Amino acid sequence: MTFDLSVVTRYVPVLLSGFGATLWLCALSGALACVLGVALSVGQRRGPRALVVLIDGYVALTLALPLLVLLYVMFYVLPDFGVLLPARVVGVVTLAIYYAPYVAQVIQAAIDAVPAGTIEAGVAIGMSPFAIARRIAAPQALPLLLPTLTGLMIGLLKDSALLSVISVHELMFAAKGVVSDTYAPLEVYCVVALVYWATTAMLHFATQQWERRLVGAHLTALAR
Amino acid sequence: MWLDPQVVQSLPSLFDGWLLTVELTLLGAAGSLVCGHLALAMQLTRIAPLRWSARLYISFMRGTPSLVQLFMVFFSLPLIGLGGRPMLAAALTLGLNSGAYTAEILRGNMRVVTRGQLEAASALGMAPLRIALRIALPQMLKASAPALVNEFTILLKTTPLASVVAVTELTYAGQMVIARIYTSSQIMLLVSIGYVAVVLPVIWLGKRVGRRAPPHARTPRSVMRGA
Amino acid sequence: MKPNQTPAAIEPGASNALSARDIVKSFGAQRVLDGVSLDVARGEVVCILGPSGSGKSTLLRCLNWLAPPDAGEVWIGDERVGMRDGAHGAPVARPEREIRMQRSRIGMVFQSFNLWPHMSALDNVMEGLLAVKRLSRAEARDIAVEALRKVGLSGKHTAMPASLSGGQQQRVGIARTLAMSPEVILFDEPTSALDPELVGEVLAVMRGLAAAQTTMIVVTHEIGFARDVADRVVFMDGGKVVETGPPAQLIEHPSSARLRQFLHRFTPEASRS
């Protein structure tokens, strides 16, 4: 049995289109997940008791449920309740719902890492909570937050492959089409794997560089 | 939404699916421990090709979606005469994939074993293998326990992947029932309960034990690895 | 004895427990040991004194080949450590297995005890017997129990290192070495990491060993111990042996300025050891 990569070359445009769709979907759901994550974080810290319980329940459920099952639930169950959405909307929303709790966790950790003394100083001066958040907490929390967040986004990129099972047009789905045309699954999936690998490696590298620079800046800012 | 009699009738097949999920998890965990220890050992040798192979393996498993990995394994098996075995492909993929994370967990916990302890063992004249098995590994595994439990929980949540190659674990069992009787909501609810009922207690237990673990044993970074 | 004088008649032989000749060791560009020679007779207690950075700990690690020297020879009895004569006369490295066997004949007690925290005191002492001497569990147990008795820890067999005081941990470390019946025991600043009130119990054990004719090489800052117990004191500085001789002579009447300076910093507390 021969391993012939040339059969794939004809289909590079198809795969590229799928890859582009993947990037776009991930950007959308990533952004949505971050917004949701912030909302969850704020809700848990400042919300009324009922809301906190609700959020805790939601977080526990998404942590305990496999993404694929959540995907199927959204895809099969929503229509039963009359909610008919195109597959890619379901995909993006599900990814965002799944990742929001992790984003919230990262935000919490970053905020907790902000030295309490700096917050206290802001309160002592008489700054409003909003001003404290914007001018004291956020600038210190962000450098700690962003590298880990990028790590989550890498996870999200890999998970986007699952969207192919509900027929969302992205890289994996495009690949399946190419496989059925070429009958060369090994070659096609090798190429696809390399694409994912290269993308995550680049993101990972960028995160490391970023982290290195930010840690340095952060430490000098806190120099005692 | 009340429980359809047909749904109740399908409970046995769902339960069988659940059992297969558990089996897949156990097989995957076993494979993960094997691959993880092997990859770690390879990284510690003086033979450069072995070190590089291990690092490539870890980078690949962590850098590509497990769905792609599953297909690669599934379509490679026929080449070595093991075609038509989706369960094998799934278990193998899970073990290989999880093994990369296990290797990193173990590596992160190597520093529990101080240089002095190793020096004392060498000074006595102990052989490297004995030192690894009697001195290093017991301490590393104990320190890694919380992170490993977390990893195997993630493994459990990755088992639905096998449904894509028609392994009748819980998710696929659910899909087959839906194809027959069309009450997707209730079936999916049951399937969800099947997972949540196992994962939630483990996570909760892990938190209780984890609070007593030293900080370096918790790995917040590896929280999301994707399917 | 004049500095760095190696008596012409010196030959590694059965009369010496351990011999080192012209040991040179560098770490990168830093030359830590610059031609150190030492002979220790059976039953002799040699104390090595010197400021930090003088190479004392490195020397010990060269003796048991944990840190093989760049040049020089080490002999245990009449067997060369770490190297042997090759096919064409030039020395070649011994196989690891042989070196490990040689190490098992040289005991080492560490400044930070280096007990294995996941094993009980008894298991710590037994491990070497099981792993290296390949004794049966029963035999290893008997020897280990006796070793713990010798260091005064008979009731602590099942204790985990974390529940033991520093002094007790170090005594377990000594027991672990004793159990192997080594021909010589190397002590690397055994009491430096201990709280002052725990130093005495460890020194007491060491005195007992000395009285029992154990061959010991002790790197220490405990001048009092050196003066009372050592048969010979060696003063090292800058990777070289500066002075060597009987303790009374070296400590009361140091002939080199560097030794005088060094002793000045350590006021011997006669009451302590």
mmCIF file of N, CA and C in Angstrom, chain B residues 12 41 64 82 103 115 138 146 167 194 208:
data_model
loop_
_atom_site.group_PDB
_atom_site.id
_atom_site.type_symbol
_atom_site.label_atom_id
_atom_site.label_comp_id
_atom_site.label_asym_id
_atom_site.label_seq_id
_atom_site.Cartn_x
_atom_site.Cartn_y
_atom_site.Cartn_z
ATOM 1 N N PRO B 12 -31.855 -0.720 28.732
ATOM 2 C CA PRO B 12 -30.797 -1.750 28.741
ATOM 3 C C PRO B 12 -29.697 -1.486 27.719
ATOM 4 N N ALA B 41 10.373 8.139 30.051
ATOM 5 C CA ALA B 41 11.652 7.426 30.089
ATOM 6 C C ALA B 41 12.490 7.770 28.859
ATOM 7 N N THR B 64 -2.864 18.307 17.968
ATOM 8 C CA THR B 64 -3.843 17.974 16.932
ATOM 9 C C THR B 64 -5.133 17.477 17.585
ATOM 10 N N LEU B 82 -4.902 -5.168 11.048
ATOM 11 C CA LEU B 82 -5.841 -5.102 12.171
ATOM 12 C C LEU B 82 -7.047 -4.246 11.804
ATOM 13 N N ALA B 103 2.510 11.961 30.361
ATOM 14 C CA ALA B 103 3.957 12.136 30.371
ATOM 15 C C ALA B 103 4.323 13.505 30.940
ATOM 16 N N ARG B 115 17.512 15.981 44.389
ATOM 17 C CA ARG B 115 18.824 15.510 43.935
ATOM 18 C C ARG B 115 19.518 14.740 45.042
ATOM 19 N N PRO B 138 7.526 5.905 42.942
ATOM 20 C CA PRO B 138 6.486 5.960 43.979
ATOM 21 C C PRO B 138 6.153 7.388 44.397
ATOM 22 N N PRO B 146 -3.509 13.651 41.879
ATOM 23 C CA PRO B 146 -4.635 14.546 41.567
ATOM 24 C C PRO B 146 -4.697 14.900 40.089
ATOM 25 N N VAL B 167 -18.408 2.735 17.473
ATOM 26 C CA VAL B 167 -18.238 1.899 18.661
ATOM 27 C C VAL B 167 -19.458 2.159 19.544
ATOM 28 N N GLY B 194 -25.886 9.930 32.038
ATOM 29 C CA GLY B 194 -24.906 8.852 32.116
ATOM 30 C C GLY B 194 -23.494 9.374 32.322
ATOM 31 N N ARG B 208 -11.854 17.737 46.767
ATOM 32 C CA ARG B 208 -11.648 17.532 48.202
ATOM 33 C C ARG B 208 -10.238 17.036 48.474
#
